[in-house]
Amino acid sequence: MDLLRFSFPSLSCAVVAALSQTVYAADDGAPPAADVPAADVPVIDITANKPASASLAASPATTESITREQLRESVNLVNSEDAVKYLPSLMVRKRNIGDTQAPLMTRTSGLGQSARSLIFADGVLLSAPIGNNNGQASPRWSMVTAEEIERIDVLYGPFSAAYAGGSMGAVVNITTRMPERFEASVKLLGAVQQHSVYATSDHYNSGAASVALGSRAGDFSWRFSAQHLLANTQPLSIATAARAAAPSAAGMQVTGAFADFNKLGAPIAVLGVGGLEHKRTDSFKLKLAYDVSPLLQGAYTIGLFRLDDQAAMQSYLRDAANNPVYSGNLNIDGYNVNLTTALANGTYRFDENHLMQSLSLQSNTRGIWDWATIVSVYDFINDNTATPASADAALSHSGAGTNSRMNGTGWSTVDIKGIWRPQGVSGAHEVSFGVHNTQAKLVTTQYRLANWASDEIGTIAVDSRGRTRITAFWLQEEWHFARDFNATLGGRYENWRAFDGFNYSLTPANNVLQPAVSAGRFSPKATLQWRAANEWRLTGSLGVAYRFPTVTELYQAVTVGTTIVTPNANLRPEHALSGELALERATETGRLRVSLFQENLSDALITQNTLLSGSSAFGTSFQNVDKIRSRGIELVAQQENVLLQGLELAGSATWVDSRILRDAAFRNASNALVDVAGKRTPNIPSWRATLMASYRPSDNLVLTLAGRYSSRLWTTLDNSDPLTHTYGGFDPYFVLDARVSYTLDPHWHVALGIDNLNDRRYVLFHPFSQRTLIGELRYDL
């Protein structure tokens, strides 16, 4: 594989160090260790502080967690990304079951900013460092099956030197489990959704089967997991046409369209729907571990993901004979429309084969020194997106079209980390340090095909390529300088380089070798914690983070209408100054936390309208927004045995005021410079909230009712999109989920759940899932 050849000679580095009772960060997916002695703060369910392994470290940042037991009992867990949907301030854009484009929203980062969070599984990077979008740069959640999750820990803010600049949003650490004896598990899951939008109303069925096997024999342990999923989805796109300025009698008369408005308030005709997906996914994962000694373990993990996704369209338009109409010179309700590909765009096919590998070696002496190394490689072995060029081609599954291939795209990481306890585990000082390197490679080639549904190569129409490399060195110390005080101080230096950038297009004729660019930045971090009493803790944190442009932001060709424009390869890194003040009280049966936070972000990378670099073309591309400020408050609470034995309540509420302070380059849709100072930052809601009530009337029965809320989003920098309940808009929503989990005996378990119990019909750019019934049957050996 080309990626293996390019990456391993200079693979990046990651390490996780062993920690005692103090708080440290891990550049891998380590779960958090307790940051105070267990006698002072008891372990509680919603944010269990007990580490899954004594050799793994936590962060000085605010941390929220969820365990395997909680997930199995209270969450309708179809795919691994479902596990975080009730954690504070987080939202995953999961449009349907099996969605592979599911980026994470955090306190101060929106859904289109996948590079502003970091997601790990057992120290292996699942975030896609190739981009900053909600498409192919979405996290690779599929490399972890729901059944193998042991726990998930979320770290908020860039307050640990052990993490790269993407931590300015959040860090999600997924820990999977390794068996101590032979074990096997089989789970069958079925789901049915009733969905209605405009004239489309249908049931959409999905099903999944998963298996997990594992064992330990002496010093050797292994675990194998697999999942096969079939899903039929609701429409993901709405075909529309702008209404002409003046009525006209021109064109063939058709009926069936719906009159509506787009998010900007302009009148449109709704022509039909697209993105009616029939998808099949298969994921396989094998982890092998060997205890070299009682204090040293090595592990190798390999994962394979396969996707076959075919999408169809449905036209509402009918001619005088009631035949469906898909294109042509038409007259819709007295307005002339020249319909070309609006409906055809809802037909496509995704074909993916992705491979992930990792190798780790880690000590766990809990003495003066500990260290760990993790190396990982992610490879797009095969990645094709085929689309027709016309409605006729879409209907016949033949004819002209394009195929965009990303074969050879991928990334590699290496982390080497250590920890030094000069006075032993119980000493006042612990020093952690490490070296990190990430390399990312983009290869995107679009071919013009005579038959879009074939496997032919065709003529190259667009080619975008490039690489990025980040090398980092970091150092951090936690110092217990008094009985009730401890401080964490650290710094991270990162050197970034983007090179081998290349952009080619057939029409217009372009063949551009992009200049190499580089930058070096230092990010200091500091946290001070005061344990005011056994149950109270006050923590203040400050951190600087730099998020460097990804290879896709720099080198992916920009399309303006039908014109290909060379991208801007001179983007500046994002620079965040973040702070948090958190007050927390924890008791034997509950906890309460209030956090005040603020992020001052300079040179934010956001897609916006502007004159494109090196061109007179006006369009949308990634550009640096001068200054953004986000400030807010987060409230988290959890309490057991509320009013009656066995009833637990947990919830969170987050308010954020995120504003653009300056953006000198923004132009509105009319290509006029507009002052957007004071406007709300795109894709960040003002309010988010979660609430979960779980009742255990007996040891084998758990009843859960949970809710998720978000206020509306603005998607434009000038906040010119007042309408939300339309394709491309972002609605406010309140969704209720329910689950009944019952253990028949030590082996058999059943569950019945409903997502979107209140059948909220809402749009987050795409029409989202409506009421969905989910049934599970699991057997554990």
PDB file of N, CA and C in Angstrom, residues 609-697:
ATOM      1  N   ASN A 609     -18.322  33.081   1.697  1.00  0.00           N
ATOM      2  CA  ASN A 609     -18.308  33.699   0.375  1.00  0.00           C
ATOM      3  C   ASN A 609     -17.180  34.705   0.302  1.00  0.00           C
ATOM      4  N   THR A 610     -16.407  34.639  -0.780  1.00  0.00           N
ATOM      5  CA  THR A 610     -15.310  35.573  -0.947  1.00  0.00           C
ATOM      6  C   THR A 610     -14.805  35.477  -2.378  1.00  0.00           C
ATOM      7  N   LEU A 611     -13.979  36.444  -2.781  1.00  0.00           N
ATOM      8  CA  LEU A 611     -13.271  36.311  -4.045  1.00  0.00           C
ATOM      9  C   LEU A 611     -12.207  35.249  -3.853  1.00  0.00           C
ATOM     10  N   LEU A 612     -12.251  34.213  -4.678  1.00  0.00           N
ATOM     11  CA  LEU A 612     -11.357  33.083  -4.488  1.00  0.00           C
ATOM     12  C   LEU A 612      -9.933  33.444  -4.868  1.00  0.00           C
ATOM     13  N   SER A 613      -8.989  32.871  -4.130  1.00  0.00           N
ATOM     14  CA  SER A 613      -7.574  33.199  -4.271  1.00  0.00           C
ATOM     15  C   SER A 613      -7.105  33.002  -5.707  1.00  0.00           C
ATOM     16  N   GLY A 614      -6.401  34.040  -6.233  1.00  0.00           N
ATOM     17  CA  GLY A 614      -5.829  33.927  -7.565  1.00  0.00           C
ATOM     18  C   GLY A 614      -6.846  33.885  -8.682  1.00  0.00           C
ATOM     19  N   SER A 615      -8.067  34.384  -8.410  1.00  0.00           N
ATOM     20  CA  SER A 615      -9.138  34.259  -9.390  1.00  0.00           C
ATOM     21  C   SER A 615     -10.085  35.426  -9.242  1.00  0.00           C
ATOM     22  N   SER A 616     -10.808  35.725 -10.312  1.00  0.00           N
ATOM     23  CA  SER A 616     -11.868  36.726 -10.238  1.00  0.00           C
ATOM     24  C   SER A 616     -13.191  36.084  -9.866  1.00  0.00           C
ATOM     25  N   ALA A 617     -13.168  34.760  -9.651  1.00  0.00           N
ATOM     26  CA  ALA A 617     -14.394  34.028  -9.329  1.00  0.00           C
ATOM     27  C   ALA A 617     -14.838  34.334  -7.918  1.00  0.00           C
ATOM     28  N   PHE A 618     -16.158  34.428  -7.745  1.00  0.00           N
ATOM     29  CA  PHE A 618     -16.765  34.641  -6.435  1.00  0.00           C
ATOM     30  C   PHE A 618     -17.437  33.347  -6.016  1.00  0.00           C
ATOM     31  N   GLY A 619     -17.078  32.837  -4.849  1.00  0.00           N
ATOM     32  CA  GLY A 619     -17.654  31.559  -4.440  1.00  0.00           C
ATOM     33  C   GLY A 619     -17.389  31.287  -2.980  1.00  0.00           C
ATOM     34  N   THR A 620     -17.645  30.040  -2.571  1.00  0.00           N
ATOM     35  CA  THR A 620     -17.522  29.623  -1.177  1.00  0.00           C
ATOM     36  C   THR A 620     -16.332  28.701  -1.014  1.00  0.00           C
ATOM     37  N   SER A 621     -15.450  29.027  -0.081  1.00  0.00           N
ATOM     38  CA  SER A 621     -14.299  28.182   0.203  1.00  0.00           C
ATOM     39  C   SER A 621     -13.846  28.454   1.628  1.00  0.00           C
ATOM     40  N   PHE A 622     -12.900  27.646   2.119  1.00  0.00           N
ATOM     41  CA  PHE A 622     -12.336  27.886   3.450  1.00  0.00           C
ATOM     42  C   PHE A 622     -11.498  29.154   3.422  1.00  0.00           C
ATOM     43  N   GLN A 623     -11.801  30.047   4.371  1.00  0.00           N
ATOM     44  CA  GLN A 623     -11.053  31.281   4.532  1.00  0.00           C
ATOM     45  C   GLN A 623     -10.859  31.541   6.013  1.00  0.00           C
ATOM     46  N   ASN A 624      -9.873  32.372   6.344  1.00  0.00           N
ATOM     47  CA  ASN A 624      -9.638  32.736   7.742  1.00  0.00           C
ATOM     48  C   ASN A 624     -10.577  33.869   8.154  1.00  0.00           C
ATOM     49  N   VAL A 625     -11.344  33.636   9.222  1.00  0.00           N
ATOM     50  CA  VAL A 625     -12.163  34.682   9.841  1.00  0.00           C
ATOM     51  C   VAL A 625     -11.335  35.301  10.955  1.00  0.00           C
ATOM     52  N   ASP A 626     -11.218  36.632  10.962  1.00  0.00           N
ATOM     53  CA  ASP A 626     -10.243  37.309  11.811  1.00  0.00           C
ATOM     54  C   ASP A 626     -10.390  36.961  13.296  1.00  0.00           C
ATOM     55  N   LYS A 627     -11.558  37.230  13.872  1.00  0.00           N
ATOM     56  CA  LYS A 627     -11.707  37.016  15.317  1.00  0.00           C
ATOM     57  C   LYS A 627     -13.128  36.572  15.651  1.00  0.00           C
ATOM     58  N   ILE A 628     -13.216  35.574  16.539  1.00  0.00           N
ATOM     59  CA  ILE A 628     -14.481  35.067  17.069  1.00  0.00           C
ATOM     60  C   ILE A 628     -14.329  34.906  18.579  1.00  0.00           C
ATOM     61  N   ARG A 629     -15.385  35.251  19.304  1.00  0.00           N
ATOM     62  CA  ARG A 629     -15.363  35.041  20.759  1.00  0.00           C
ATOM     63  C   ARG A 629     -16.587  34.213  21.151  1.00  0.00           C
ATOM     64  N   SER A 630     -16.324  33.150  21.905  1.00  0.00           N
ATOM     65  CA  SER A 630     -17.407  32.296  22.415  1.00  0.00           C
ATOM     66  C   SER A 630     -17.287  32.225  23.931  1.00  0.00           C
ATOM     67  N   ARG A 631     -18.357  32.553  24.621  1.00  0.00           N
ATOM     68  CA  ARG A 631     -18.359  32.463  26.074  1.00  0.00           C
ATOM     69  C   ARG A 631     -19.686  31.865  26.531  1.00  0.00           C
ATOM     70  N   GLY A 632     -19.627  31.119  27.648  1.00  0.00           N
ATOM     71  CA  GLY A 632     -20.856  30.467  28.064  1.00  0.00           C
ATOM     72  C   GLY A 632     -20.746  29.828  29.423  1.00  0.00           C
ATOM     73  N   ILE A 633     -21.802  29.101  29.762  1.00  0.00           N
ATOM     74  CA  ILE A 633     -21.893  28.403  31.038  1.00  0.00           C
ATOM     75  C   ILE A 633     -22.468  27.016  30.797  1.00  0.00           C
ATOM     76  N   GLU A 634     -21.928  26.048  31.499  1.00  0.00           N
ATOM     77  CA  GLU A 634     -22.365  24.661  31.382  1.00  0.00           C
ATOM     78  C   GLU A 634     -22.725  24.154  32.770  1.00  0.00           C
ATOM     79  N   LEU A 635     -23.917  23.570  32.901  1.00  0.00           N
ATOM     80  CA  LEU A 635     -24.398  23.024  34.158  1.00  0.00           C
ATOM     81  C   LEU A 635     -24.625  21.531  33.983  1.00  0.00           C
ATOM     82  N   VAL A 636     -24.051  20.727  34.886  1.00  0.00           N
ATOM     83  CA  VAL A 636     -24.180  19.265  34.833  1.00  0.00           C
ATOM     84  C   VAL A 636     -24.601  18.778  36.212  1.00  0.00           C
ATOM     85  N   ALA A 637     -25.593  17.891  36.245  1.00  0.00           N
ATOM     86  CA  ALA A 637     -26.073  17.372  37.529  1.00  0.00           C
ATOM     87  C   ALA A 637     -26.443  15.906  37.390  1.00  0.00           C
ATOM     88  N   GLN A 638     -26.294  15.166  38.490  1.00  0.00           N
ATOM     89  CA  GLN A 638     -26.665  13.759  38.530  1.00  0.00           C
ATOM     90  C   GLN A 638     -26.991  13.410  39.975  1.00  0.00           C
ATOM     91  N   GLN A 639     -28.073  12.625  40.155  1.00  0.00           N
ATOM     92  CA  GLN A 639     -28.481  12.245  41.493  1.00  0.00           C
ATOM     93  C   GLN A 639     -29.148  10.880  41.460  1.00  0.00           C
ATOM     94  N   GLU A 640     -28.742  10.019  42.368  1.00  0.00           N
ATOM     95  CA  GLU A 640     -29.355   8.710  42.504  1.00  0.00           C
ATOM     96  C   GLU A 640     -30.518   8.765  43.492  1.00  0.00           C
ATOM     97  N   ASN A 641     -31.429   7.797  43.363  1.00  0.00           N
ATOM     98  CA  ASN A 641     -32.527   7.593  44.308  1.00  0.00           C
ATOM     99  C   ASN A 641     -33.311   8.875  44.560  1.00  0.00           C
ATOM    100  N   VAL A 642     -33.791   9.457  43.456  1.00  0.00           N
ATOM    101  CA  VAL A 642     -34.582  10.679  43.542  1.00  0.00           C
ATOM    102  C   VAL A 642     -36.040  10.312  43.823  1.00  0.00           C
ATOM    103  N   LEU A 643     -36.529  10.689  44.969  1.00  0.00           N
ATOM    104  CA  LEU A 643     -37.913  10.431  45.400  1.00  0.00           C
ATOM    105  C   LEU A 643     -38.183   8.969  45.724  1.00  0.00           C
ATOM    106  N   LEU A 644     -37.606   8.046  44.943  1.00  0.00           N
ATOM    107  CA  LEU A 644     -37.802   6.624  45.234  1.00  0.00           C
ATOM    108  C   LEU A 644     -36.536   5.863  44.910  1.00  0.00           C
ATOM    109  N   GLN A 645     -36.362   4.725  45.571  1.00  0.00           N
ATOM    110  CA  GLN A 645     -35.180   3.900  45.398  1.00  0.00           C
ATOM    111  C   GLN A 645     -35.081   3.398  43.956  1.00  0.00           C
ATOM    112  N   GLY A 646     -33.913   3.601  43.351  1.00  0.00           N
ATOM    113  CA  GLY A 646     -33.683   3.085  42.014  1.00  0.00           C
ATOM    114  C   GLY A 646     -33.898   4.079  40.901  1.00  0.00           C
ATOM    115  N   LEU A 647     -34.350   5.299  41.202  1.00  0.00           N
ATOM    116  CA  LEU A 647     -34.556   6.311  40.173  1.00  0.00           C
ATOM    117  C   LEU A 647     -33.374   7.265  40.149  1.00  0.00           C
ATOM    118  N   GLU A 648     -32.700   7.325  38.993  1.00  0.00           N
ATOM    119  CA  GLU A 648     -31.541   8.211  38.815  1.00  0.00           C
ATOM    120  C   GLU A 648     -31.843   9.245  37.746  1.00  0.00           C
ATOM    121  N   LEU A 649     -31.528  10.507  38.066  1.00  0.00           N
ATOM    122  CA  LEU A 649     -31.682  11.601  37.128  1.00  0.00           C
ATOM    123  C   LEU A 649     -30.309  12.176  36.798  1.00  0.00           C
ATOM    124  N   ALA A 650     -30.075  12.468  35.523  1.00  0.00           N
ATOM    125  CA  ALA A 650     -28.823  13.090  35.089  1.00  0.00           C
ATOM    126  C   ALA A 650     -29.141  14.025  33.942  1.00  0.00           C
ATOM    127  N   GLY A 651     -28.475  15.161  33.904  1.00  0.00           N
ATOM    128  CA  GLY A 651     -28.757  16.098  32.827  1.00  0.00           C
ATOM    129  C   GLY A 651     -27.716  17.186  32.731  1.00  0.00           C
ATOM    130  N   SER A 652     -27.849  17.973  31.696  1.00  0.00           N
ATOM    131  CA  SER A 652     -26.919  19.079  31.475  1.00  0.00           C
ATOM    132  C   SER A 652     -27.625  20.174  30.697  1.00  0.00           C
ATOM    133  N   ALA A 653     -27.127  21.399  30.843  1.00  0.00           N
ATOM    134  CA  ALA A 653     -27.606  22.539  30.060  1.00  0.00           C
ATOM    135  C   ALA A 653     -26.411  23.421  29.739  1.00  0.00           C
ATOM    136  N   THR A 654     -26.335  23.863  28.501  1.00  0.00           N
ATOM    137  CA  THR A 654     -25.219  24.695  28.057  1.00  0.00           C
ATOM    138  C   THR A 654     -25.759  25.911  27.313  1.00  0.00           C
ATOM    139  N   TRP A 655     -25.299  27.091  27.719  1.00  0.00           N
ATOM    140  CA  TRP A 655     -25.598  28.337  27.008  1.00  0.00           C
ATOM    141  C   TRP A 655     -24.287  28.914  26.476  1.00  0.00           C
ATOM    142  N   VAL A 656     -24.290  29.279  25.201  1.00  0.00           N
ATOM    143  CA  VAL A 656     -23.097  29.835  24.569  1.00  0.00           C
ATOM    144  C   VAL A 656     -23.477  31.087  23.798  1.00  0.00           C
ATOM    145  N   ASP A 657     -22.717  32.138  23.997  1.00  0.00           N
ATOM    146  CA  ASP A 657     -22.839  33.343  23.171  1.00  0.00           C
ATOM    147  C   ASP A 657     -21.586  33.407  22.312  1.00  0.00           C
ATOM    148  N   SER A 658     -21.715  32.967  21.057  1.00  0.00           N
ATOM    149  CA  SER A 658     -20.574  32.922  20.141  1.00  0.00           C
ATOM    150  C   SER A 658     -20.770  33.977  19.067  1.00  0.00           C
ATOM    151  N   ARG A 659     -19.845  34.935  18.990  1.00  0.00           N
ATOM    152  CA  ARG A 659     -19.994  36.083  18.096  1.00  0.00           C
ATOM    153  C   ARG A 659     -18.741  36.299  17.247  1.00  0.00           C
ATOM    154  N   ILE A 660     -18.976  36.749  16.028  1.00  0.00           N
ATOM    155  CA  ILE A 660     -17.874  37.192  15.167  1.00  0.00           C
ATOM    156  C   ILE A 660     -17.507  38.609  15.583  1.00  0.00           C
ATOM    157  N   LEU A 661     -16.247  38.833  15.879  1.00  0.00           N
ATOM    158  CA  LEU A 661     -15.788  40.165  16.260  1.00  0.00           C
ATOM    159  C   LEU A 661     -15.233  40.944  15.071  1.00  0.00           C
ATOM    160  N   ARG A 662     -14.625  40.223  14.122  1.00  0.00           N
ATOM    161  CA  ARG A 662     -14.102  40.907  12.935  1.00  0.00           C
ATOM    162  C   ARG A 662     -13.888  39.896  11.819  1.00  0.00           C
ATOM    163  N   ASP A 663     -14.289  40.256  10.596  1.00  0.00           N
ATOM    164  CA  ASP A 663     -14.034  39.447   9.400  1.00  0.00           C
ATOM    165  C   ASP A 663     -13.983  40.384   8.206  1.00  0.00           C
ATOM    166  N   ALA A 664     -12.790  40.822   7.846  1.00  0.00           N
ATOM    167  CA  ALA A 664     -12.637  41.839   6.810  1.00  0.00           C
ATOM    168  C   ALA A 664     -12.878  41.308   5.409  1.00  0.00           C
ATOM    169  N   ALA A 665     -12.869  39.985   5.213  1.00  0.00           N
ATOM    170  CA  ALA A 665     -12.937  39.436   3.855  1.00  0.00           C
ATOM    171  C   ALA A 665     -14.335  39.010   3.433  1.00  0.00           C
ATOM    172  N   PHE A 666     -15.305  39.041   4.340  1.00  0.00           N
ATOM    173  CA  PHE A 666     -16.605  38.457   3.997  1.00  0.00           C
ATOM    174  C   PHE A 666     -17.350  39.284   2.949  1.00  0.00           C
ATOM    175  N   ARG A 667     -17.934  38.574   1.982  1.00  0.00           N
ATOM    176  CA  ARG A 667     -18.812  39.176   0.980  1.00  0.00           C
ATOM    177  C   ARG A 667     -20.144  38.442   0.999  1.00  0.00           C
ATOM    178  N   ASN A 668     -21.212  39.187   0.821  1.00  0.00           N
ATOM    179  CA  ASN A 668     -22.529  38.554   0.830  1.00  0.00           C
ATOM    180  C   ASN A 668     -22.808  37.902  -0.524  1.00  0.00           C
ATOM    181  N   ALA A 669     -24.013  37.374  -0.684  1.00  0.00           N
ATOM    182  CA  ALA A 669     -24.352  36.645  -1.905  1.00  0.00           C
ATOM    183  C   ALA A 669     -24.341  37.536  -3.136  1.00  0.00           C
ATOM    184  N   SER A 670     -24.351  38.847  -2.942  1.00  0.00           N
ATOM    185  CA  SER A 670     -24.271  39.789  -4.070  1.00  0.00           C
ATOM    186  C   SER A 670     -22.843  40.243  -4.329  1.00  0.00           C
ATOM    187  N   ASN A 671     -21.877  39.617  -3.681  1.00  0.00           N
ATOM    188  CA  ASN A 671     -20.461  39.927  -3.851  1.00  0.00           C
ATOM    189  C   ASN A 671     -20.113  41.318  -3.315  1.00  0.00           C
ATOM    190  N   ALA A 672     -20.824  41.751  -2.289  1.00  0.00           N
ATOM    191  CA  ALA A 672     -20.532  43.035  -1.669  1.00  0.00           C
ATOM    192  C   ALA A 672     -19.906  42.801  -0.300  1.00  0.00           C
ATOM    193  N   LEU A 673     -18.870  43.565   0.023  1.00  0.00           N
ATOM    194  CA  LEU A 673     -18.260  43.475   1.343  1.00  0.00           C
ATOM    195  C   LEU A 673     -19.266  43.888   2.408  1.00  0.00           C
ATOM    196  N   VAL A 674     -19.372  43.072   3.454  1.00  0.00           N
ATOM    197  CA  VAL A 674     -20.353  43.315   4.511  1.00  0.00           C
ATOM    198  C   VAL A 674     -19.649  43.194   5.869  1.00  0.00           C
ATOM    199  N   ASP A 675     -19.963  44.103   6.768  1.00  0.00           N
ATOM    200  CA  ASP A 675     -19.430  44.043   8.126  1.00  0.00           C
ATOM    201  C   ASP A 675     -20.279  43.054   8.933  1.00  0.00           C
ATOM    202  N   VAL A 676     -19.668  41.969   9.369  1.00  0.00           N
ATOM    203  CA  VAL A 676     -20.411  40.942  10.111  1.00  0.00           C
ATOM    204  C   VAL A 676     -20.072  40.941  11.595  1.00  0.00           C
ATOM    205  N   ALA A 677     -19.397  41.985  12.062  1.00  0.00           N
ATOM    206  CA  ALA A 677     -19.074  42.071  13.490  1.00  0.00           C
ATOM    207  C   ALA A 677     -20.358  42.040  14.314  1.00  0.00           C
ATOM    208  N   GLY A 678     -20.368  41.207  15.342  1.00  0.00           N
ATOM    209  CA  GLY A 678     -21.534  41.072  16.203  1.00  0.00           C
ATOM    210  C   GLY A 678     -22.489  39.974  15.782  1.00  0.00           C
ATOM    211  N   LYS A 679     -22.302  39.395  14.594  1.00  0.00           N
ATOM    212  CA  LYS A 679     -23.173  38.312  14.146  1.00  0.00           C
ATOM    213  C   LYS A 679     -22.827  37.017  14.879  1.00  0.00           C
ATOM    214  N   ARG A 680     -23.814  36.129  14.941  1.00  0.00           N
ATOM    215  CA  ARG A 680     -23.591  34.846  15.607  1.00  0.00           C
ATOM    216  C   ARG A 680     -22.714  33.946  14.731  1.00  0.00           C
ATOM    217  N   THR A 681     -21.839  33.202  15.377  1.00  0.00           N
ATOM    218  CA  THR A 681     -20.942  32.297  14.664  1.00  0.00           C
ATOM    219  C   THR A 681     -21.746  31.160  14.043  1.00  0.00           C
ATOM    220  N   PRO A 682     -21.496  30.841  12.782  1.00  0.00           N
ATOM    221  CA  PRO A 682     -22.259  29.765  12.143  1.00  0.00           C
ATOM    222  C   PRO A 682     -22.113  28.427  12.866  1.00  0.00           C
ATOM    223  N   ASN A 683     -23.243  27.685  12.899  1.00  0.00           N
ATOM    224  CA  ASN A 683     -23.287  26.276  13.317  1.00  0.00           C
ATOM    225  C   ASN A 683     -23.101  26.043  14.804  1.00  0.00           C
ATOM    226  N   ILE A 684     -23.206  27.086  15.624  1.00  0.00           N
ATOM    227  CA  ILE A 684     -23.105  26.931  17.077  1.00  0.00           C
ATOM    228  C   ILE A 684     -24.406  27.410  17.710  1.00  0.00           C
ATOM    229  N   PRO A 685     -25.211  26.508  18.291  1.00  0.00           N
ATOM    230  CA  PRO A 685     -26.478  26.931  18.897  1.00  0.00           C
ATOM    231  C   PRO A 685     -26.241  27.663  20.208  1.00  0.00           C
ATOM    232  N   SER A 686     -27.172  28.522  20.557  1.00  0.00           N
ATOM    233  CA  SER A 686     -27.063  29.245  21.833  1.00  0.00           C
ATOM    234  C   SER A 686     -27.348  28.329  23.014  1.00  0.00           C
ATOM    235  N   TRP A 687     -28.288  27.380  22.839  1.00  0.00           N
ATOM    236  CA  TRP A 687     -28.687  26.510  23.933  1.00  0.00           C
ATOM    237  C   TRP A 687     -28.608  25.051  23.518  1.00  0.00           C
ATOM    238  N   ARG A 688     -28.139  24.222  24.444  1.00  0.00           N
ATOM    239  CA  ARG A 688     -28.192  22.771  24.312  1.00  0.00           C
ATOM    240  C   ARG A 688     -28.502  22.185  25.684  1.00  0.00           C
ATOM    241  N   ALA A 689     -29.218  21.073  25.693  1.00  0.00           N
ATOM    242  CA  ALA A 689     -29.555  20.451  26.974  1.00  0.00           C
ATOM    243  C   ALA A 689     -29.810  18.958  26.779  1.00  0.00           C
ATOM    244  N   THR A 690     -29.555  18.203  27.839  1.00  0.00           N
ATOM    245  CA  THR A 690     -29.882  16.771  27.877  1.00  0.00           C
ATOM    246  C   THR A 690     -30.502  16.456  29.227  1.00  0.00           C
ATOM    247  N   LEU A 691     -31.331  15.429  29.249  1.00  0.00           N
ATOM    248  CA  LEU A 691     -31.902  14.951  30.499  1.00  0.00           C
ATOM    249  C   LEU A 691     -32.158  13.463  30.362  1.00  0.00           C
ATOM    250  N   MET A 692     -31.763  12.690  31.362  1.00  0.00           N
ATOM    251  CA  MET A 692     -31.978  11.243  31.353  1.00  0.00           C
ATOM    252  C   MET A 692     -32.511  10.812  32.710  1.00  0.00           C
ATOM    253  N   ALA A 693     -33.621  10.064  32.665  1.00  0.00           N
ATOM    254  CA  ALA A 693     -34.190   9.461  33.868  1.00  0.00           C
ATOM    255  C   ALA A 693     -34.161   7.955  33.694  1.00  0.00           C
ATOM    256  N   SER A 694     -33.465   7.260  34.596  1.00  0.00           N
ATOM    257  CA  SER A 694     -33.372   5.800  34.555  1.00  0.00           C
ATOM    258  C   SER A 694     -33.920   5.235  35.854  1.00  0.00           C
ATOM    259  N   TYR A 695     -34.834   4.285  35.709  1.00  0.00           N
ATOM    260  CA  TYR A 695     -35.454   3.677  36.890  1.00  0.00           C
ATOM    261  C   TYR A 695     -35.212   2.170  36.849  1.00  0.00           C
ATOM    262  N   ARG A 696     -34.726   1.654  37.976  1.00  0.00           N
ATOM    263  CA  ARG A 696     -34.434   0.226  38.103  1.00  0.00           C
ATOM    264  C   ARG A 696     -35.359  -0.366  39.163  1.00  0.00           C
ATOM    265  N   PRO A 697     -36.543  -0.846  38.753  1.00  0.00           N
ATOM    266  CA  PRO A 697     -37.451  -1.437  39.737  1.00  0.00           C
ATOM    267  C   PRO A 697     -36.965  -2.777  40.277  1.00  0.00           C
TER     268      PRO A 697
END
